[in-house]
PDB file of C-alpha atoms in Angstrom:
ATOM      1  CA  UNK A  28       0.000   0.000   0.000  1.00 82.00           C
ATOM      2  CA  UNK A  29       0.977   3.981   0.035  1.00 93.00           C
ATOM      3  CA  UNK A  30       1.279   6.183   2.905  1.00 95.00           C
ATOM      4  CA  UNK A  31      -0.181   9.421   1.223  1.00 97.00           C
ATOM      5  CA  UNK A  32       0.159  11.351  -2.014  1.00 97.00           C
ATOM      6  CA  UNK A  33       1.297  14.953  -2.677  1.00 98.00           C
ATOM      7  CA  UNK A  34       0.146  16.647  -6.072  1.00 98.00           C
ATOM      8  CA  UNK A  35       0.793  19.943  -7.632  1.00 98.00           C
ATOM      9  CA  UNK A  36      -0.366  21.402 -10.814  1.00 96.00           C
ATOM     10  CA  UNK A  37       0.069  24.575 -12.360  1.00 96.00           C
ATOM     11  CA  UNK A  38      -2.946  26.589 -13.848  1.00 96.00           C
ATOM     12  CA  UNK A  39      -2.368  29.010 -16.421  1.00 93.00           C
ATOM     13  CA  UNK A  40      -4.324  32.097 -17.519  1.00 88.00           C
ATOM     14  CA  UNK A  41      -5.108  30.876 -20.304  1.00 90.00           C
ATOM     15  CA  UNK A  42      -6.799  27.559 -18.611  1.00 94.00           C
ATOM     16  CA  UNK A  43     -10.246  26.908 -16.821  1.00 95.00           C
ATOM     17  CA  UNK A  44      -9.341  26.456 -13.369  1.00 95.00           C
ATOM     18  CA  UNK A  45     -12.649  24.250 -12.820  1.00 96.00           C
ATOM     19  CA  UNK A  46     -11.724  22.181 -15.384  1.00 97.00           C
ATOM     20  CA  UNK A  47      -8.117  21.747 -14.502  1.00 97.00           C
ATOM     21  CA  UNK A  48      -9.692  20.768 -10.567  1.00 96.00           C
ATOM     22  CA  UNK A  49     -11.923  18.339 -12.513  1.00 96.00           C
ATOM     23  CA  UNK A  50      -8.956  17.089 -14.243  1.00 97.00           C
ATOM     24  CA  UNK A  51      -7.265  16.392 -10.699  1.00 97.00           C
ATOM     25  CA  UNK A  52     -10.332  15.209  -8.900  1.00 95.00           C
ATOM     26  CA  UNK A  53     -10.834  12.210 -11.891  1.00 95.00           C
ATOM     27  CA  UNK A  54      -7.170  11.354 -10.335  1.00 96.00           C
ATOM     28  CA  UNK A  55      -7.584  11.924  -6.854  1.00 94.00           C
ATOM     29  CA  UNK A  56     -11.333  12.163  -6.135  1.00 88.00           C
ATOM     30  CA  UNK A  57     -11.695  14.369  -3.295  1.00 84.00           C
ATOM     31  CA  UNK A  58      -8.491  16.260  -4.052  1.00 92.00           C
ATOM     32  CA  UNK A  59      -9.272  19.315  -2.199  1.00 93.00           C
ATOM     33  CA  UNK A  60      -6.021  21.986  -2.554  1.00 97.00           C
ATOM     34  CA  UNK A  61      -4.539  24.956  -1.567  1.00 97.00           C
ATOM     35  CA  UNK A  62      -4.178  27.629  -3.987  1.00 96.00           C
ATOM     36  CA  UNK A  63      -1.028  29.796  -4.784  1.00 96.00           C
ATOM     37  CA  UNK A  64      -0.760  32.672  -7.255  1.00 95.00           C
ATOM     38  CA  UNK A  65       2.739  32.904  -9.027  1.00 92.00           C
ATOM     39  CA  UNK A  66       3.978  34.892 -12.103  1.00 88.00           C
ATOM     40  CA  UNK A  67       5.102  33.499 -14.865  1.00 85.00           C
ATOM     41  CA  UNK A  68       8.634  34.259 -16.990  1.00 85.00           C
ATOM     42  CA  UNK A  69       6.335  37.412 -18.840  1.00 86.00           C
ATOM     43  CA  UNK A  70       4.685  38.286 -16.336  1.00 86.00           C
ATOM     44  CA  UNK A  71       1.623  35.998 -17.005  1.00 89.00           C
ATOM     45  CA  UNK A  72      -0.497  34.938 -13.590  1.00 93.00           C
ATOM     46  CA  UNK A  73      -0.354  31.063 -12.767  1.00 95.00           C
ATOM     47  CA  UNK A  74      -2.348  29.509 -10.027  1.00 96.00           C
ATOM     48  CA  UNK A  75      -0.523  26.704  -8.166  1.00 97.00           C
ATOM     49  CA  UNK A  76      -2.269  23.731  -7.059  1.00 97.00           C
ATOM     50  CA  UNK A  77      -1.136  21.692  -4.146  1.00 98.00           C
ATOM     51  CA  UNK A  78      -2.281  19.122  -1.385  1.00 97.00           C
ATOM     52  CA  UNK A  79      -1.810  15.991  -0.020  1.00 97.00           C
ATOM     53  CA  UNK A  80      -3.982  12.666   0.580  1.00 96.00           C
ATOM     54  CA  UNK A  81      -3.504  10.428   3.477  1.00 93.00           C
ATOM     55  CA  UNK A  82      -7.277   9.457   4.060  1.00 92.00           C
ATOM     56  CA  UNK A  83      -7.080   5.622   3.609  1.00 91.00           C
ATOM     57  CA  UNK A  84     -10.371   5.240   1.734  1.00 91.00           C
ATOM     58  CA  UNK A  85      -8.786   7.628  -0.933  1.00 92.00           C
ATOM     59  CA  UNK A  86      -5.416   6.306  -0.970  1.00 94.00           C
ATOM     60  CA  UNK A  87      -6.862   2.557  -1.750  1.00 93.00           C
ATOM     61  CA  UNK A  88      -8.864   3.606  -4.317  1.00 93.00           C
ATOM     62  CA  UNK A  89      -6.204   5.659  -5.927  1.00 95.00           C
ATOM     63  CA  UNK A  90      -4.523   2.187  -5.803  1.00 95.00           C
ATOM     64  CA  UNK A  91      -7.187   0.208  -7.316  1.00 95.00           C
ATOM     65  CA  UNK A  92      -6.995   2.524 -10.007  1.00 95.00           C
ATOM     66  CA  UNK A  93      -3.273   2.963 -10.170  1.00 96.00           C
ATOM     67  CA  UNK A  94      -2.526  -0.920 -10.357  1.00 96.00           C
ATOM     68  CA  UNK A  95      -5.274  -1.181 -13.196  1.00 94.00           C
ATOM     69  CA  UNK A  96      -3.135   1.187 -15.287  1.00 94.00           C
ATOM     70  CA  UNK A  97       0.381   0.129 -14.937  1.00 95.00           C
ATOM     71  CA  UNK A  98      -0.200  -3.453 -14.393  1.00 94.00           C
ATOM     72  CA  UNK A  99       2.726  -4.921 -16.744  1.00 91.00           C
ATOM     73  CA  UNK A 100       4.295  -1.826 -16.947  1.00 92.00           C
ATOM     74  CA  UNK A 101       7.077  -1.663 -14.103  1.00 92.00           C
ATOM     75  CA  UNK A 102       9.674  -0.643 -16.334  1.00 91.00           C
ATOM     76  CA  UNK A 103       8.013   2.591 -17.073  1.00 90.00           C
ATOM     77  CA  UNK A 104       8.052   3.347 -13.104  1.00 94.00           C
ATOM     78  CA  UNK A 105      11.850   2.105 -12.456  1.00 91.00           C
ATOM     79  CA  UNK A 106      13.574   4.999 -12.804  1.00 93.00           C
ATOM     80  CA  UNK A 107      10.686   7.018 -11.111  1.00 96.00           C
ATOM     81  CA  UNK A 108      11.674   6.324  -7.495  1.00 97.00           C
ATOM     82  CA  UNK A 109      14.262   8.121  -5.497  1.00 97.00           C
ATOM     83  CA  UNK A 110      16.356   7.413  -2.802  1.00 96.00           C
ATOM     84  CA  UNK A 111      13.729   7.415   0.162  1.00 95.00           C
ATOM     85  CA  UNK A 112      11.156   5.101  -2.029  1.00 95.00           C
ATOM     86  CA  UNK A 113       9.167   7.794  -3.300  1.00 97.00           C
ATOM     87  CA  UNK A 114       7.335   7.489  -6.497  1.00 98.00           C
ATOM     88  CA  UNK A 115       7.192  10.506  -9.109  1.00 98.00           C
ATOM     89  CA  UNK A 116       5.124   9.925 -11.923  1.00 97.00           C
ATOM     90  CA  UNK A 117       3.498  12.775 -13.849  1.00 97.00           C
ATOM     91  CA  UNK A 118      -0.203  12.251 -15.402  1.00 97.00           C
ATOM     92  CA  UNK A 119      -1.197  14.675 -18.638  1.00 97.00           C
ATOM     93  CA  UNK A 120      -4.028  16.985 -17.696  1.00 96.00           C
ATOM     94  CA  UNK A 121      -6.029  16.992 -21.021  1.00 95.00           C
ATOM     95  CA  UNK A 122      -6.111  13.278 -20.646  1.00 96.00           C
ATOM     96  CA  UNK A 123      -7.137  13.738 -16.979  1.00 97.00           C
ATOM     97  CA  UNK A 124      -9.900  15.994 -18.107  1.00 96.00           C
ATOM     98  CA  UNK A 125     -11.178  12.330 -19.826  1.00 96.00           C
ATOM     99  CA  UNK A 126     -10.703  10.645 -16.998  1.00 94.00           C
ATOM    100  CA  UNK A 127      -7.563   8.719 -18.729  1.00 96.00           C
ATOM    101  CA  UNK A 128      -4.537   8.015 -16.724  1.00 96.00           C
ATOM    102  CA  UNK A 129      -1.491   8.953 -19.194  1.00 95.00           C
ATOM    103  CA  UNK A 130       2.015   9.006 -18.163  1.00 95.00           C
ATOM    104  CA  UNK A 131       3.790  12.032 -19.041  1.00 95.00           C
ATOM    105  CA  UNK A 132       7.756  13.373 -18.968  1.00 92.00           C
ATOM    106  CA  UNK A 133       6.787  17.251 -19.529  1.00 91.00           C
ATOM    107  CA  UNK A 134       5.893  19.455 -16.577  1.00 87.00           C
ATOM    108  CA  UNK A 135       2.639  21.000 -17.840  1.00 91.00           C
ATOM    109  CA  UNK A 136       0.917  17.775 -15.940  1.00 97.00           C
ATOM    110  CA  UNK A 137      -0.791  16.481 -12.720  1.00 98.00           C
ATOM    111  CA  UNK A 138       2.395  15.908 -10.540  1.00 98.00           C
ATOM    112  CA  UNK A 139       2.494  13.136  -8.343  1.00 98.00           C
ATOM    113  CA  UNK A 140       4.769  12.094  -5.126  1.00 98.00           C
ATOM    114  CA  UNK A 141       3.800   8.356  -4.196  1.00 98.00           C
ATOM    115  CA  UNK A 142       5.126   7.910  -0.784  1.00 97.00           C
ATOM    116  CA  UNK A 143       5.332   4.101  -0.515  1.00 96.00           C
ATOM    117  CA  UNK A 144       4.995   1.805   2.449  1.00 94.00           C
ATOM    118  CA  UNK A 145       8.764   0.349   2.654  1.00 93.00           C
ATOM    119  CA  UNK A 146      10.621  -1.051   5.524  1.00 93.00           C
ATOM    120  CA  UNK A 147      13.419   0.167   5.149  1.00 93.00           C
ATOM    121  CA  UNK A 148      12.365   3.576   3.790  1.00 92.00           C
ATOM    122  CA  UNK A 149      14.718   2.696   0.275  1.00 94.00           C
ATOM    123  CA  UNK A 150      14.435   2.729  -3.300  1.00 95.00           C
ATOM    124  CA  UNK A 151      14.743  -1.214  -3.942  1.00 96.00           C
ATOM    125  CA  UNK A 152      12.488  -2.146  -1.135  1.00 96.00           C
ATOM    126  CA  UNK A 153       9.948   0.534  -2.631  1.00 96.00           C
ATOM    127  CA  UNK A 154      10.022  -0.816  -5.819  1.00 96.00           C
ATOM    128  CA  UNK A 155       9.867  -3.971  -4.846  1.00 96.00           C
ATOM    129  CA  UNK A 156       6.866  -3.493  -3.208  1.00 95.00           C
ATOM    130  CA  UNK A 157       4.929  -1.952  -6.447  1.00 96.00           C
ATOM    131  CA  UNK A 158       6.614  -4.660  -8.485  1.00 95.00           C
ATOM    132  CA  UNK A 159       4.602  -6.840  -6.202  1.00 94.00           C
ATOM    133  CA  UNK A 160       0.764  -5.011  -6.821  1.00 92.00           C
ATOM    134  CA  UNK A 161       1.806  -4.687 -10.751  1.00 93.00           C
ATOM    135  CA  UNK A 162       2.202  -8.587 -11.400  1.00 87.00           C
TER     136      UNK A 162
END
């Protein structure tokens, strides 16, 4: 299992912040998070969206949902783990907006930090673990 998630998504000016929440909340149903106003390289206003999940009704079904997707697909989540066993992956919001789970490598995305239940805290045993739920 996971011990919580932490998101953060950017919305820009020239995005519908309602539909970039609905985008999260087909990921994380429930999502509910705090809002920060930045500026942009020209000057352009972005809202930043960030929270964290620990609730354990939410966490499982972001699981349930999680496994469905990658099942078969550990190598795309290998190199996605860092030292501590946390697990970055990065979801495209126009997808989202579908309710469609895609993996992405830009940062205009729904950015997630998977903290996963490992004993010791470490990348192997992490990935291990998810190896484990994937098969």
């Amino acid at each position: 299992m996971i011990h919580n998630i932490s998101y953060r998504l950017m919305v820009y000016g020239t995005e519908d912040e309602e539909k970039v929440l609905e985008a999260l909340r087909n990921i994380i149903p429930g999502a509910a998070p705090e809002r920060e106003m930045a500026e942009g390289y020209h000057g352009n206003p972005i809202t930043v969206l960030r929270g964290r999940v620990d609730h354990r009704r939410a966490l499982r079904e972001f699981m349930e949902r999680f496994i469905e997707v990658f099942r078969g697909r550990m190598d795309e989540l290998e190199d996605r783990f860092d030292e501590n066993g946390n697990l970055f992956i990065r979801l495209d919001k126009q997808e989202a907006l579908e309710g469609i789970w895609k993996p992405v490598r830009h940062g205009d995305a729904i950015h997630l930090k998977i903290k996963v239940e490992a004993y010791p805290a470490r990348r192997d045993v992490a990935a291990e673990n998810i190896r484990k739920m994937l098969q």
